[in-house]
Amino acid sequence: MSAAGSLLVAAPLVAVLSLAVALRPARPDTVAPLRLAVVRAAVVTGAFAVLTVELLGALRLLTLPAFAVAWLIFVAATVTAAGWRRRRTAAPTGSGAARDLAAVRARLADRWRTAGRGERLLAGTVGGLVLVELLIALLAEPNNFDSQTYHLPKVEHWVAQGSLEFWPTAIHRQVTIPPGAEYLLLHLRLFTGGDALHNLVQWAAGVGCLLAVARIAAQLGGGRRAQLLTAFVLGTTPMVALQATSTQTDLVCAAWVACVATLALDGLRRRARVGTLLLLGAATGLTAVTKTSGLIGVGPLLLLWGIGQLRLAYLGGIVRGADRDRRAGARVDGPARPALVGAGRVGLPTGGADEVAPIGSDDVARPGAGGGAPEPPGSRAGGVARTVAGSVLVVLVALLVVGPFLARVQAEFGHPLGPPRLRESIPMERHDPPSVLVNALRIGHTALDTPLAPVRAGTAEAIMAGARAIGVDPQDRAITFGRETFPVPSWYPDEDRVAFPLAGALALVGAALALARPARVSPTAAGALRGYAIVVVTAVALHTAMIKWQPWGNRLLLYALVLAAPLAGLWLDSLFRRRLASESESASGFSSASGRRRSVAVGLAVAMLAGSALAGVLALSYGFPRRLVGAGSVFTTSEWDTRFLRRPQWADEFRAAADAVRASGARRIGLVQQNDNWEYPWWLLLRDADGRPPELVALQSVLPDRPPADPASTDAIVCTGTRKVCADLVPTGWTLTWRGYVGYALPPT
């Protein structure tokens, strides 16, 4: 990586830090203001990165100079905005960056000093895992199976052609699957000239998920311990730990969904202004352009936000001026607590966004309340109209982010969701209640799988027997992906399929109690908690009704697990809180059977948390296909062997074929492959000495309007998969050499 590339790599980090300063909330009652500022900064930076790719791609300028100019302008703008914000809010004596940094360090030190032993253990465990994940992400080369097939070849095609125009290919996922995460990889690819930092995108997404879910727990009434428990439950989940070191896309999608969630919860407390609407729309668009399944979670969240906004429009009074807001906010003793519709008068304990004051505080006058002005005629209708207009703006901004990609897919296949092959392979094709129930049970079985083989086999057999009893074939292709067969073991720590039984069980219990007895879980935010739990349950129900079971389905559920983590953290915190109360009663001479039952529950919860910590450590130590120790360790395995840990027998085959093709002096090289074959190794092996990508052209195409290249127009052909398919495309007189999975053909000398 060049010196200029190193500086450009730092540009996204500088932009996020600057935006966190520029966009930090001004109201003193904002929940977790620093985390909210980071969420805002991440959404703005992500939207800029995606729109930059779309704009420069339309201009056929996907080049390093063009991206360098774009990022330098963006960084300059963000630094200027941060400086302006700091000058505007600086104390009369002034403050510099060093003083601000010192204040942050002092605040963190104070929190560490006042934290209990358990809180320190939680924070230390999560922090240690994040640092180890960073180490693995930096040391390991990308070796995810899907990345070899279509994630990373996408990026290489864009770099080679300088645009986002679709290309002939036998792997439809290279052009039909939403490319949001790959857009982010494209920036790093151009900055560094390679894939050395590609794993950092998912690592950053993992950190973003932890920050967002901790803030959601705070918005739902959780204190410091509840927030740490939430981050602990999520951070120790093997799926999260493993994906944080990979080039998959599920964690990126989950991070954008979490951003939507925390921004939407702010809308339960005060009216959203244009800035919040733009952020919600951008986060929604980023979810859609990354992985459309994430919209299953975004939809109910936006519905909850809309209900909260309509409630505020209906019950809210007159919002007074900003100066009065600040004075009133300083007078209020304790947090305002707005309630959800139909949920009583209990709501969020502390603030959300920083634009409009909450109901119940001094700066809002309610109709008929003593000392408040009556509500003007038509104000409710105006508030409803404002909410509708805001919802339209959210949708328009989301379409601005994802629209260009959808337009290209529509133009290519006649449908914004791609060809029938894609639309029918993953979504459910049957929606009758028995089929949906069977699909949900199979998804739940795979998500909660454990190493206990008798349990796995017994529950799977019970599900299949029950399915047949209600007239549903448990292997029905209409509810099962491809030719896969239920059940499959998913407990092993593999990034593509590992189950999450501990985190899932804690989330299920937390969701059930949040629905049934929210006041016990969060006394100060029962209404908001119940509403949020309804959203999570609805998202999971929609997922099981819309997505077919597949062995890799746990990856697709990752966004739902992230949304559910705060429910687990809040429940655990309430359990420990009640246990402490029981101990206090016992010390006073009072004890009860409920106290003894609570002690048992606490013991089980502590055991599950210890098991979660062990699972996270083992996932990073022995997980697949990146691990710290054992065969395939990132410390002892060579770069090339690391890339082929999924299929080690292919490594020498690819290299031998590439050496022969390069020795022939071929420049234009034909590709023959099937839908699930590895293409990315060719981009690495056939690259020029100066780093220029090779000229690879497909000799097959699933795109009806983009015919493949003529084999006779190429200088050499490389093949993967089936020898017969390759032989049928090799011109007469050429020599075909085949080695197991890989082959190559050269013309007569």
PDB file of C-alpha atoms in Angstrom, residues 233 237 448 500-515 533 536-537 540 560-572 608:
ATOM      1  CA  VAL A 233     -24.878 -11.189  25.066  1.00  0.00           C
ATOM      2  CA  THR A 237     -22.364 -14.783  20.211  1.00  0.00           C
ATOM      3  CA  LEU A 448     -30.922 -23.027  18.570  1.00  0.00           C
ATOM      4  CA  PHE A 500     -26.809 -19.156  18.804  1.00  0.00           C
ATOM      5  CA  PRO A 501     -28.677 -21.244  21.412  1.00  0.00           C
ATOM      6  CA  LEU A 502     -27.601 -19.223  24.463  1.00  0.00           C
ATOM      7  CA  ALA A 503     -28.213 -15.752  23.046  1.00  0.00           C
ATOM      8  CA  GLY A 504     -31.377 -17.003  21.361  1.00  0.00           C
ATOM      9  CA  ALA A 505     -32.767 -18.512  24.557  1.00  0.00           C
ATOM     10  CA  LEU A 506     -32.029 -15.354  26.542  1.00  0.00           C
ATOM     11  CA  ALA A 507     -33.671 -13.241  23.846  1.00  0.00           C
ATOM     12  CA  LEU A 508     -36.758 -15.470  23.789  1.00  0.00           C
ATOM     13  CA  VAL A 509     -37.201 -15.197  27.550  1.00  0.00           C
ATOM     14  CA  GLY A 510     -36.593 -11.442  27.430  1.00  0.00           C
ATOM     15  CA  ALA A 511     -39.132 -11.004  24.647  1.00  0.00           C
ATOM     16  CA  ALA A 512     -41.762 -13.074  26.437  1.00  0.00           C
ATOM     17  CA  LEU A 513     -41.414 -11.086  29.674  1.00  0.00           C
ATOM     18  CA  ALA A 514     -41.285  -7.775  27.800  1.00  0.00           C
ATOM     19  CA  LEU A 515     -44.629  -8.646  26.239  1.00  0.00           C
ATOM     20  CA  ALA A 533     -40.752  -6.347  21.825  1.00  0.00           C
ATOM     21  CA  VAL A 536     -38.917  -7.842  17.322  1.00  0.00           C
ATOM     22  CA  VAL A 537     -41.447 -10.663  17.504  1.00  0.00           C
ATOM     23  CA  VAL A 540     -39.063 -12.839  13.428  1.00  0.00           C
ATOM     24  CA  ALA A 560     -33.109 -10.162  14.243  1.00  0.00           C
ATOM     25  CA  LEU A 561     -30.648 -11.389  16.874  1.00  0.00           C
ATOM     26  CA  VAL A 562     -29.118  -7.922  17.039  1.00  0.00           C
ATOM     27  CA  LEU A 563     -32.567  -6.373  17.517  1.00  0.00           C
ATOM     28  CA  ALA A 564     -33.432  -8.908  20.222  1.00  0.00           C
ATOM     29  CA  ALA A 565     -30.224  -8.504  22.244  1.00  0.00           C
ATOM     30  CA  PRO A 566     -31.534  -5.504  24.277  1.00  0.00           C
ATOM     31  CA  LEU A 567     -34.510  -7.591  25.401  1.00  0.00           C
ATOM     32  CA  ALA A 568     -32.121 -10.185  26.791  1.00  0.00           C
ATOM     33  CA  GLY A 569     -29.938  -7.573  28.481  1.00  0.00           C
ATOM     34  CA  LEU A 570     -32.875  -5.784  30.095  1.00  0.00           C
ATOM     35  CA  TRP A 571     -34.364  -9.017  31.397  1.00  0.00           C
ATOM     36  CA  LEU A 572     -31.066 -10.179  32.871  1.00  0.00           C
ATOM     37  CA  MET A 608     -25.596 -19.057  30.628  1.00  0.00           C
TER      38      MET A 608
END
